Every structure is written in structure tokens, then in C-alpha cells.
Coordinates of C-alpha atoms in Angstrom, one line a residue:
Chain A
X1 CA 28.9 112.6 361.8
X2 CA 27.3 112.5 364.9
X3 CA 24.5 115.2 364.5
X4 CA 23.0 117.2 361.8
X5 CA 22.4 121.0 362.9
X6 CA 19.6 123.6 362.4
X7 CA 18.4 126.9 362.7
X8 CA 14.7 126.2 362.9
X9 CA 12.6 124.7 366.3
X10 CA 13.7 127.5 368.1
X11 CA 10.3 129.0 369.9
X12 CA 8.6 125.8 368.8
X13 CA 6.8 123.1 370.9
X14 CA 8.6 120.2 369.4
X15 CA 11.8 120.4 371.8
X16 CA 9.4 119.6 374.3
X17 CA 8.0 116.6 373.1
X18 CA 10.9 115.0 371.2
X19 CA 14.1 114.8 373.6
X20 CA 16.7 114.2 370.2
X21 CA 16.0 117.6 369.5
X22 CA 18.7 119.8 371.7
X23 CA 20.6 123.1 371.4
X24 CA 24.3 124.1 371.5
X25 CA 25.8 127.5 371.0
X26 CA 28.4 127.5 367.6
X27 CA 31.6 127.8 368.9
X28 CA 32.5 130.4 366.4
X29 CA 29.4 132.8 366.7
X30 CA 27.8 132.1 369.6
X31 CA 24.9 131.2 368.0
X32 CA 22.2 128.8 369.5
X33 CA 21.7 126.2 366.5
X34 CA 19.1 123.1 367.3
X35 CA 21.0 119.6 367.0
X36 CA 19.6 116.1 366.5
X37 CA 21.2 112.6 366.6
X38 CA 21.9 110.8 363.4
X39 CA 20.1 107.8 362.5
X40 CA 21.9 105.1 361.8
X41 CA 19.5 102.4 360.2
X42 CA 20.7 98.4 360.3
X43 CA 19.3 98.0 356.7
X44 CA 18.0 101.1 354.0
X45 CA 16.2 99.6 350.9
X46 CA 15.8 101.6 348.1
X47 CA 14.5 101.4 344.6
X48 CA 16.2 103.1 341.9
X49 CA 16.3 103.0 337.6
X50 CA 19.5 101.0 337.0
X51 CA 22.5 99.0 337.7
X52 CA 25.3 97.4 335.9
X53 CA 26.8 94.2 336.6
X54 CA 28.7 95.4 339.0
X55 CA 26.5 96.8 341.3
X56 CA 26.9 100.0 340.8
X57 CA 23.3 102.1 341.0
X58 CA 22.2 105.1 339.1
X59 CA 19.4 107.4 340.6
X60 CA 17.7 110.1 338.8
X61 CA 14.5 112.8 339.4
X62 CA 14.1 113.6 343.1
X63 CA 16.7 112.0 345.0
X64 CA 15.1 112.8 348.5
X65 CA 17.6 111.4 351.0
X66 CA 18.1 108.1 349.4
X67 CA 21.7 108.5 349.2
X68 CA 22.3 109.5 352.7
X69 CA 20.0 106.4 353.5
X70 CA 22.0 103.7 352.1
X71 CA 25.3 105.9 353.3
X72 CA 24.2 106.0 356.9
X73 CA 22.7 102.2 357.0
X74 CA 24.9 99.4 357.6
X75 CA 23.5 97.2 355.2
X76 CA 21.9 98.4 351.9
X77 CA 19.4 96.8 349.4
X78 CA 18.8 98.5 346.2
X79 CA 16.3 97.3 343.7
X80 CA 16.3 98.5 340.3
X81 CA 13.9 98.8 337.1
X82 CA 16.4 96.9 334.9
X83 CA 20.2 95.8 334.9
X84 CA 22.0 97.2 332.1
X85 CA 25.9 96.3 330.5
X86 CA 26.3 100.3 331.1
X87 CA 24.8 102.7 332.8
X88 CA 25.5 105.2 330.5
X89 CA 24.8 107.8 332.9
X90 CA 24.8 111.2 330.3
X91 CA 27.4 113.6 332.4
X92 CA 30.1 113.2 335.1
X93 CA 27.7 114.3 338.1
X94 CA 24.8 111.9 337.7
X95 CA 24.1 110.5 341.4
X96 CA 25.5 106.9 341.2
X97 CA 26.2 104.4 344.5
X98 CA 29.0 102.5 343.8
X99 CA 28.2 98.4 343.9
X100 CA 30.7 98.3 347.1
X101 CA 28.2 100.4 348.9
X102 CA 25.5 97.9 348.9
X103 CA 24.8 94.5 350.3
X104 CA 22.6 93.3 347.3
X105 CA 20.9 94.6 344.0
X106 CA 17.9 93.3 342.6
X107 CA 15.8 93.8 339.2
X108 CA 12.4 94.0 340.2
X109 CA 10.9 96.0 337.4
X110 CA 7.7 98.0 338.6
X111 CA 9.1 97.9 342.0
X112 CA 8.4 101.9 342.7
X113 CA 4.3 100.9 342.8
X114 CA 2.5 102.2 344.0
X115 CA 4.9 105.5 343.5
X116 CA 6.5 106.2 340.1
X117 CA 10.0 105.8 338.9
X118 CA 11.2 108.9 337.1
X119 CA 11.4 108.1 333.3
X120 CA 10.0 104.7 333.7
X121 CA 6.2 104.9 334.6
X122 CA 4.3 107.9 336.4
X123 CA 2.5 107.4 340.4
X124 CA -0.7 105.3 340.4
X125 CA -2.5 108.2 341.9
X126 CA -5.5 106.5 342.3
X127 CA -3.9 104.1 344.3
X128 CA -3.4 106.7 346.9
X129 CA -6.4 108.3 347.2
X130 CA -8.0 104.8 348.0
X131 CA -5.2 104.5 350.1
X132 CA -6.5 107.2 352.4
X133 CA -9.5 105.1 353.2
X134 CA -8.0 101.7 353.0
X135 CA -5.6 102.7 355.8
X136 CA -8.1 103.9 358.0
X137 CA -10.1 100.8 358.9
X138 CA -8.0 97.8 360.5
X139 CA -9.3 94.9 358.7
X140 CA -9.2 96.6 355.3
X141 CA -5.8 97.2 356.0
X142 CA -4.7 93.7 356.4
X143 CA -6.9 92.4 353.8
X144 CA -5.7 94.3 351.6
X145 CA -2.0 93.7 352.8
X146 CA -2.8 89.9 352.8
X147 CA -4.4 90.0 348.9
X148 CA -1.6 92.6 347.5
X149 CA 1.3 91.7 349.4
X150 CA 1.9 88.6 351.5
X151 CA 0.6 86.4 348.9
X152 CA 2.5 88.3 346.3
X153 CA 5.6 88.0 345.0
X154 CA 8.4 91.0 343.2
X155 CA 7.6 89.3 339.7
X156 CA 4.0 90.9 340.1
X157 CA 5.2 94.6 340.4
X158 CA 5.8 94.8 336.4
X159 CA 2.0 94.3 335.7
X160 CA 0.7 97.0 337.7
X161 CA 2.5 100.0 335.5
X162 CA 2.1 100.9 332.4
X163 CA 6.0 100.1 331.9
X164 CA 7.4 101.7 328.4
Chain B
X1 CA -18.0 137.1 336.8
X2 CA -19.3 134.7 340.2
X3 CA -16.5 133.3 342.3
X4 CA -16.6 131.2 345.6
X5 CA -14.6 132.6 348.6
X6 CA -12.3 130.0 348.4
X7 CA -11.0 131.3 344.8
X8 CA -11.2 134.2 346.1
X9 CA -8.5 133.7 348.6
X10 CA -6.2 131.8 346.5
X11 CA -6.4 134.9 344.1
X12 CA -5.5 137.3 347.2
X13 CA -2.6 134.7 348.1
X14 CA -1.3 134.6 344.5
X15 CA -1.2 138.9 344.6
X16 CA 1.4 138.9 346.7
X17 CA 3.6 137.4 345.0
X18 CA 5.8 139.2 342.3
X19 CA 8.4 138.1 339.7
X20 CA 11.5 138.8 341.9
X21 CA 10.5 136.5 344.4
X22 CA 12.0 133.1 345.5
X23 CA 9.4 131.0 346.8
X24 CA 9.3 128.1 349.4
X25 CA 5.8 126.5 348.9
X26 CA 4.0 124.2 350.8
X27 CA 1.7 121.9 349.4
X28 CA -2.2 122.8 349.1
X29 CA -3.3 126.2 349.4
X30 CA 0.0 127.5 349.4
X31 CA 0.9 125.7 346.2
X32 CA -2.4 126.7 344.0
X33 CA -1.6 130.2 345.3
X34 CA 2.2 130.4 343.8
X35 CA 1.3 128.9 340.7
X36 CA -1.5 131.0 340.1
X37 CA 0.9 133.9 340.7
X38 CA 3.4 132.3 338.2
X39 CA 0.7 131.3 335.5
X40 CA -0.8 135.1 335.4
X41 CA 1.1 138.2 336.9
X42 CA 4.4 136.4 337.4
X43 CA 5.9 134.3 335.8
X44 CA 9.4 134.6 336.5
X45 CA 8.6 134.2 340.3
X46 CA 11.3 131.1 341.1
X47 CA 8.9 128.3 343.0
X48 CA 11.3 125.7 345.2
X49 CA 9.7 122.5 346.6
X50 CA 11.2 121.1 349.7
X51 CA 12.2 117.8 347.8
X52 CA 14.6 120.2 346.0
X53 CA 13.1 121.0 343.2
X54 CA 14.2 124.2 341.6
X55 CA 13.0 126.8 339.5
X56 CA 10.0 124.8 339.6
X57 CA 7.1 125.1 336.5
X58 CA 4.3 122.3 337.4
X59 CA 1.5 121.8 334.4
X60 CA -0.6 120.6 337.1
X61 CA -0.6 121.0 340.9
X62 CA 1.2 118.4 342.6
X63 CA -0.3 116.0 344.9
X64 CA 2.4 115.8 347.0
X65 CA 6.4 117.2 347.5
X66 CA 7.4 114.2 345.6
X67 CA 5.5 115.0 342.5
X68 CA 7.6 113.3 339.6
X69 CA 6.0 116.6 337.7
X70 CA 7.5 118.8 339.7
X71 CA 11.2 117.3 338.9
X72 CA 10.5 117.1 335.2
X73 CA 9.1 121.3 334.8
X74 CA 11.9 122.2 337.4
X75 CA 15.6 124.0 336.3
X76 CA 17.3 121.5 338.4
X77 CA 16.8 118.6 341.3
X78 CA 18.9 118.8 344.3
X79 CA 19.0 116.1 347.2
X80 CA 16.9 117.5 350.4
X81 CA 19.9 117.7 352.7
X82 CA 21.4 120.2 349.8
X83 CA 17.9 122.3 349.6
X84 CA 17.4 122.2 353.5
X85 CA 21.4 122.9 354.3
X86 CA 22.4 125.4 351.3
X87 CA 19.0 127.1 349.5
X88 CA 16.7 127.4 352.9
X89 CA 19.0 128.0 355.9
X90 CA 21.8 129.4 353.3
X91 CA 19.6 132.6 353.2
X92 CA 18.6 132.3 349.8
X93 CA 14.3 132.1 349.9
X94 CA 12.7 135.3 350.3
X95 CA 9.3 134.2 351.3
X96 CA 8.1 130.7 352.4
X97 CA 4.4 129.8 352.2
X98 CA 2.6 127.9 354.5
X99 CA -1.0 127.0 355.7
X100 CA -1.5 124.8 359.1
X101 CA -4.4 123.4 360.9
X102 CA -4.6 126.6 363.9
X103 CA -3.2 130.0 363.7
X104 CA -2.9 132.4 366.8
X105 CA -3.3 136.5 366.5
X106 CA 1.0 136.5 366.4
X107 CA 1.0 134.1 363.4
X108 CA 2.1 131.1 365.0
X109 CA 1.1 127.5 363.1
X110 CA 0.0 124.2 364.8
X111 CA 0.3 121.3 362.0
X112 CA 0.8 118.4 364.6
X113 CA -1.8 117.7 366.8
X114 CA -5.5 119.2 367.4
X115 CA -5.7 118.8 371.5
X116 CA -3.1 117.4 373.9
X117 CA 0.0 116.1 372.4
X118 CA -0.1 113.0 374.7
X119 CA -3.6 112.6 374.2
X120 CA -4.7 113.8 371.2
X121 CA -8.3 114.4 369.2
X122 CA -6.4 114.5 366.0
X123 CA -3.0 113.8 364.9
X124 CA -1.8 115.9 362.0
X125 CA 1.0 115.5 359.5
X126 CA 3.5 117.4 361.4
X127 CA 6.1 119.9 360.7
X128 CA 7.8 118.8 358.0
X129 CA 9.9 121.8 356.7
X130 CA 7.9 123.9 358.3
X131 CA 9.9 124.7 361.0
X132 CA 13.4 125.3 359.5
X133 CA 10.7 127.6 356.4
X134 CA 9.5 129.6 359.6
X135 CA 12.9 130.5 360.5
X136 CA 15.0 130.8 357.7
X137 CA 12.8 132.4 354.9
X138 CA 13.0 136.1 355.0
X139 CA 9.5 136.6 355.4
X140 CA 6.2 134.4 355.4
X141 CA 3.0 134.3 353.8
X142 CA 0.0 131.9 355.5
X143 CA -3.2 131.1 353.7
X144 CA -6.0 129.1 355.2
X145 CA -9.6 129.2 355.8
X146 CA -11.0 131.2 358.7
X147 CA -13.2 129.8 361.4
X148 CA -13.4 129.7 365.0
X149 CA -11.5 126.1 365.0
X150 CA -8.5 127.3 362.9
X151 CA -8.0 131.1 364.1
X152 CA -8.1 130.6 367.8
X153 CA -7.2 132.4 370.9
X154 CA -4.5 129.5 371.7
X155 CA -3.0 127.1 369.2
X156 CA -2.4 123.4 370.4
X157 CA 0.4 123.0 369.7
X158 CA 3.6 125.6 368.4
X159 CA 4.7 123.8 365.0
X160 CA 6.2 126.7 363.1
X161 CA 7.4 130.2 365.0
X162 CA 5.4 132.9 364.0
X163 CA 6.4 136.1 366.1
X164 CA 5.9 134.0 369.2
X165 CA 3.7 133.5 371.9
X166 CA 4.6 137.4 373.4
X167 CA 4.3 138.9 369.5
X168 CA 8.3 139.5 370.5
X169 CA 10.1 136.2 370.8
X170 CA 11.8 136.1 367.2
X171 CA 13.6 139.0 368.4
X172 CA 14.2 137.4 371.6
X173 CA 15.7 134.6 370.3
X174 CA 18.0 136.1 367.9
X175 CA 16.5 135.4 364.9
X176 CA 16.7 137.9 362.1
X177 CA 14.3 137.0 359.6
X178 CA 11.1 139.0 359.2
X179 CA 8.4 135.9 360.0
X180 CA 4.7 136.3 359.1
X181 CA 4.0 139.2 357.9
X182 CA 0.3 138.2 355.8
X183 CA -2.1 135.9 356.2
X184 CA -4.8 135.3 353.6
X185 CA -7.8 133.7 354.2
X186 CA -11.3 133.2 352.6
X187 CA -12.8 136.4 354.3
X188 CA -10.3 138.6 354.7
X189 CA -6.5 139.6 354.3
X190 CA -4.3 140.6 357.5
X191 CA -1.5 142.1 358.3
X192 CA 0.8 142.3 361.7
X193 CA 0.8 145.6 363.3
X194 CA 4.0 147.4 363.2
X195 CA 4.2 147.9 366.9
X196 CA 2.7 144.3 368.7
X197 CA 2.6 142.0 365.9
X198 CA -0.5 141.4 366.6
X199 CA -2.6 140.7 363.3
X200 CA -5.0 142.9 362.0
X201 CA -7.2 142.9 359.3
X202 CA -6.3 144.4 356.4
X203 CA -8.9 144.2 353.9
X204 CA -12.3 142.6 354.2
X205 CA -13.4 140.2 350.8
X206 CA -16.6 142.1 348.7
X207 CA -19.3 141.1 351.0
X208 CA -17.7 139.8 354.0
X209 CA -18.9 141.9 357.3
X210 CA -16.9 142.4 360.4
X211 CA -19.1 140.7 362.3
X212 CA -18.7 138.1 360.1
X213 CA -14.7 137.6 360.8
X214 CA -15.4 138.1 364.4
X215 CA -17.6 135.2 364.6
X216 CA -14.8 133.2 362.5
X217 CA -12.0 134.1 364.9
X218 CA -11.4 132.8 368.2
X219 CA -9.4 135.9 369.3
X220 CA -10.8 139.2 369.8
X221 CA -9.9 140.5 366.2
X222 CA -8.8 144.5 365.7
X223 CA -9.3 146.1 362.4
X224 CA -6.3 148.5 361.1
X225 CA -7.1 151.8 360.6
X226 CA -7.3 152.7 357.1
X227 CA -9.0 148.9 356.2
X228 CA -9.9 148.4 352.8
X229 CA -11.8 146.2 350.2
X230 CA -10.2 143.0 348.8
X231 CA -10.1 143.5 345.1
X232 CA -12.1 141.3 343.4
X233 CA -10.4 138.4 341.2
X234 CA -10.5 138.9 337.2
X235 CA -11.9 137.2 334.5
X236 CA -9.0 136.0 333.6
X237 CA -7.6 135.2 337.0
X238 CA -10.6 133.0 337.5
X239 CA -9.7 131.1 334.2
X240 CA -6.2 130.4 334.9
X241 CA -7.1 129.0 338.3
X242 CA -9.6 126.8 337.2
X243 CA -8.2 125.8 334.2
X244 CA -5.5 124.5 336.3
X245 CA -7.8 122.8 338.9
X246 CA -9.2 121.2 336.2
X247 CA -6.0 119.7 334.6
X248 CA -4.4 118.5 338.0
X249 CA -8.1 116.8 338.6
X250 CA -7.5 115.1 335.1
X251 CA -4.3 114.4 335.9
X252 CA -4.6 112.9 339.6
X253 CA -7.3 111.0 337.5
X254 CA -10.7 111.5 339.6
X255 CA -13.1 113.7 340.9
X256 CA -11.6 112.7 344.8
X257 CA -8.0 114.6 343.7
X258 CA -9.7 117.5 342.8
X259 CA -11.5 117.4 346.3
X260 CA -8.5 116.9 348.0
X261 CA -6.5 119.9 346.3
X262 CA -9.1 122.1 347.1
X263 CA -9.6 120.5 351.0
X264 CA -5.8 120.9 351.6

């Protein structure tokens, strides 16, 4: 769809600032609702708990708007905490993206860290709070980026979580 | 038994709350408040999380919306479109809870900016859900600390509606819900009066003077008629809250998370 509609920024200053937010009156009510564009990203990348062979993706905990991400995108990388013959996914309404929805699928196991994937490992929490500082001072930020990141590679992510 | 005014007004917060209610919680304040409500005088009160968590029952206090604890103690998960579209703006949460960075006299929040929004002093995290919670919740609660640079005459910046800059613009603009209708803070408890909307306080915390909250607000603050004392908080409501600021300190795994809870 084009837009997504809402009853809140009415009143508020944020109309103001941010021209996607508009109004239109519901043609059934009359009502004034607030309206903004959708996004529509050229890649989402996600990272969820499993896949099968085929591609298809299984997500479980909070689910946020990772669905709607790799929906709206026009290309979609998923990576996953392990590739499995079956998902086995427990009960008919368990949030799965079908393998034809996504441009690639990769194991990288630990690939949530710093952030937790549910039933795998927990958040690094500590990692966050020195975060907060990190990410405040220029040159610690790309020292840090250069050290944990750029001269990284997705094999790493499994030794910083306490995997099960 | 000694308490700082901060536990006190997470105690005044949590009072509000009974077991009937369906709560929309923000994280910080808010969120020590609710579960303080739910760990002593209510604990059916139904806490929702805007990552659409349900029926929410956290051990600890999360850190953040995305808690993995949250999804694990909660009834059910739902996707945030799904909690935004169908719980929040469905009519379904009676009371949303929210703190900000400034507060006017009509209950109006600024959580984006401190100063000029093209030139600004501080940027802040932003609305979040706090917009669509300001509208769509039947009614809304605010805690936050009290002083001149967060209760002021004129907020920066309008992030969530409160009754407006008039007192009357929810009306106005056609929208039905109730909006703030009590704000806790670490001096004092106040409520809008029936007439202007205008907050007044409604009870003064044990000790606090009213030249005291004068000095701490940047408007010219009215007392309601009939003002009374803040009940003190109990023994035990003491030990629940810290026992719980304890655990999620534990949990978050360092003396800086238990700072942080308490800061936000």
C-alpha cells in the first residue's frame, strides 16, 4: 500500500518538521487521520533462528517489523543461527518467510551480537552500556569499528555468545 | 523506614494503577512504576510493551522495548504493526504511561529536542509511540522529576498532545480520549483542573514545601483547594522496589544499568 494511517500527531509539532507526515479526512467518517509514505527499502537484512534448505526462515520472540521489512524491500538477506533439514516450527501460525521471499540466506551463528536471539543466547548488555560512550567520541567510534568490524569476519560472531 | 524522593515518586506512580487496568508503558520511570504496581497491589494489572508484548510479567526491568525478558514473561508477542494498528489505536489500552524530557502546565511532552529544532542544544530520542499513546489511550499518566528545566512555562518542542497548547485543543481536534489526567513527580502529585486543564497540585510528598515546587516549576504553579499529603511508601513497598532494582542491576550486569534505570 501506498501509506500507512494514524490517529496520533494531531496537535503535535512533528507535522511541522517532517513533510511525510500529512492528513486526509476518512472517506467514510469524516475523520481527519495522519498519513505517511511507505518505505520501500532496496535491500532489508535480517537475522533470524532458522532456515531449512530451502530457504524458508522461521522467526520467533519479538518480531518487531521484521516481516514487513523484508516484505516491503526489494531485495532481502536473512541470516540465521543455524540451517536445519526442518524447521519443525511447533504450530500452524509460527511466523515463517517463505525462501521465495528472499534473495539469500546465510548461517552465521552469533550473528544477533551484540543483541540476543530469542532461545539462542541473551543481549550482551554490557556491550551497550559501553556503547553509550563508545559512540559518543569520533575516533573511538571508528577504532572501535575498524578492530570489531572491518577487520572481522561473520565466522567471529559465534565466539562472542555464550551459544547453547 | 528512610526513602529518597525518587522512590517515593515511583511509589505514588505505581498507586495509581489498579488490577483492571491495561497498561501502555514506556520504558524508565514509567516502567519501574507499573511493575511495582503489578509486584505489590496489582497484580492482575495487564502491562503491554510497544514491541507487542502482551500480558507482560518482567523478573527484571527491561533495558529497552526489545527486552528478550519481556517476550519470554509475556501471554503472547504480536508484530508492532499488529500492537500499534489493533491493541493501541483499536481502543483497547485504558491508560498509557509516559515520562519526557519538558512538560507544560496542560500536560504536553517534548521528547525530541531541548532548544530549536533546526538548531538544537540537545537532541532527544524522539517520539516513538508516544504520539499515537497520547492519542489513543483512554487516559494518561506522566511521571518525571520536577525542576525548573523539565516543568517549564513553554516546552520546545510538542512531541505527545497533552490537552494542548490552549488546555482545549483535544476537544478541538476531535479527539475523544481523556489525555493527561496525573502527573507524578518526586515532590509532588497533580492533577488537571476540571474547568482549564491546567495542572494543579494535588498532593505535596512528606516534607516537600510549596515554595519548594514553585522554585522547581517554570510556570506559575496553583495549588487545588482541598491539597493533601502524599502518603508515604510502605515497608513493604520499599522492598519490592528495591528488590527489583536490585535484580535488573544484576541482570543488566553492572553498577552503570542500575544508574541508568534509575536516570531514565
Amino acid at each position: 500500500m501506498p501509506c500507512a494511517l494514524f490517529r496520533g500527531y494531531r496537535g503535535t509539532d512533528l507535522p511541522r518538521v517532517n513533510p511525510r507526515i500529512r492528513f486526509i479526512a476518512c472517506p467514510f467518517t469524516g475523520e481527519e487521520l495522519a498519513c505517511i509514505p511507505a518505505l520501500r527499502p532496496d535491500v532489508a537484512i535480517i537475522h533470524a533462528q532458522k532456515a531449512d534448505r530451502a530457504g524458508n526462515v522461521l522467526l520467533d520472540g519479538i518480531i518487531g517489523v521484521q516481516k514487513e521489512a523484508v516484505l516491503a524491500a526489494r531485495r532481502a538477506i536473512a541470516t540465521v543461527e543455524e540451517i536445519v533439514d526442518e524447521l519443525s516450527p511447533g504450530h500452524a501460525n509460527a511466523v515463517i518467510l517463505p525462501g521465495w521471499t528472499l534473495s539469500a540466506v546465510a548461517a552465521v551463528p552469533g550473528g544477533a551480537h551484540p543483541s540476543y536471539a530469542h532461545g539462542y543466547y541473551s543481549r550482551d548488555n554490557s556491550f551497550y552500556m559501553e556503547w553509550d560512550e563508545i559512540s559518543r567520541d569520533r575516533d573511538r567510534f571508528l577504532a572501535w569499528m575498524g578492530e570489531n568490524v572491518l577487520a572481522r569476519a561473520p565466522e567471529d560472531f559465534a565466539a562472542r555468545v555464550r551459544l547453547p | 523506614m528512610t526513602y529518597t524522593p525518587s522512590e517515593m515518586m515511583t511509589v505514588a506512580a505505581a498507586r495509581a494503577l489498579g488490577n483492571r487496568d491495561v497498561c501502555f508503558v514506556g520504558i524508565g520511570l514509567p516502567s519501574a512504576a507499573c511493575n511495582l504496581a503489578r509486584l505489590s497491589h496489582a497484580p492482575q494489572i495487564t502491562l503491554i510493551y510497544e514491541s507487542g508484548t502482551l500480558e507482560t510479567r518482567p523478573e527484571v526491568l527491561p533495558l529497552s522495548i526489545g527486552d528478550g525478558e519481556l517476550c519470554e514473561t509475556a501471554l503472547t508477542t504480536v508484530s508492532v504493526p499488529e500492537v500499534f494498528r489493533y491493541w493501541l489505536q483499536g481502543g483497547r489500552i485504558s491508560i498509557g504511561f509516559l515520562g519526557g524530557a519538558q512538560v507544560d502546565r496542560f500536560g504536553n511532552l517534548n521528547s525530541t529536542v531541548i532548544g530549536p529544532y533546526s538548531r538544537p542544544k540537545v537532541r532527544l530520542p524522539g517520539s516513538g509511540g508516544a504520539s499515537e499513546i497520547g492519542t489513543s489511550c483512554g487516559q494518561i499518566f506522566i511521571v518525571m522529576p520536577q525542576n525548573p528545566r523539565t516543568f517549564v512555562e513553554t516546552i520546545d518542542f510538542v512531541t505527545t498532545l497533552g490537552h494542548g497548547r490552549t488546555g482545549r485543543e483535544r476537544r478541538a481536534l476531535g479527539i475523544p480520549t481523556k489525555g493527561p489526567v496525573l502527573i507524578v513527580t518526586d515532590l509532588c502529585t497533580m492533577r488537571p483542573d476540571p474547568e482549564t486543564n491546567e495542572f494543579l497540585v494535588a498532593s505535596l510528598n512528606p516534607g516537600v514545601t510549596r515554595d519548594e515546587v514553585r522554585r522547581n516549576t517554570g510556570w506559575e504553579i496553583r495549588f487545588a483547594e482541598g491539597m493533601e499529603e502524599t502518603t508515604t511508601p510502605s515497608a513493604m513497598e520499599l522492598e519490592i522496589l528495591r528488590d527489583l532494582q536490585a535484580r535488573t542491576a544484576r541482570a543488566h550486569g553492572s553498577a552503570a544499568a542500575k544508574e541508568k534505570v534509575e536516570r531514565n
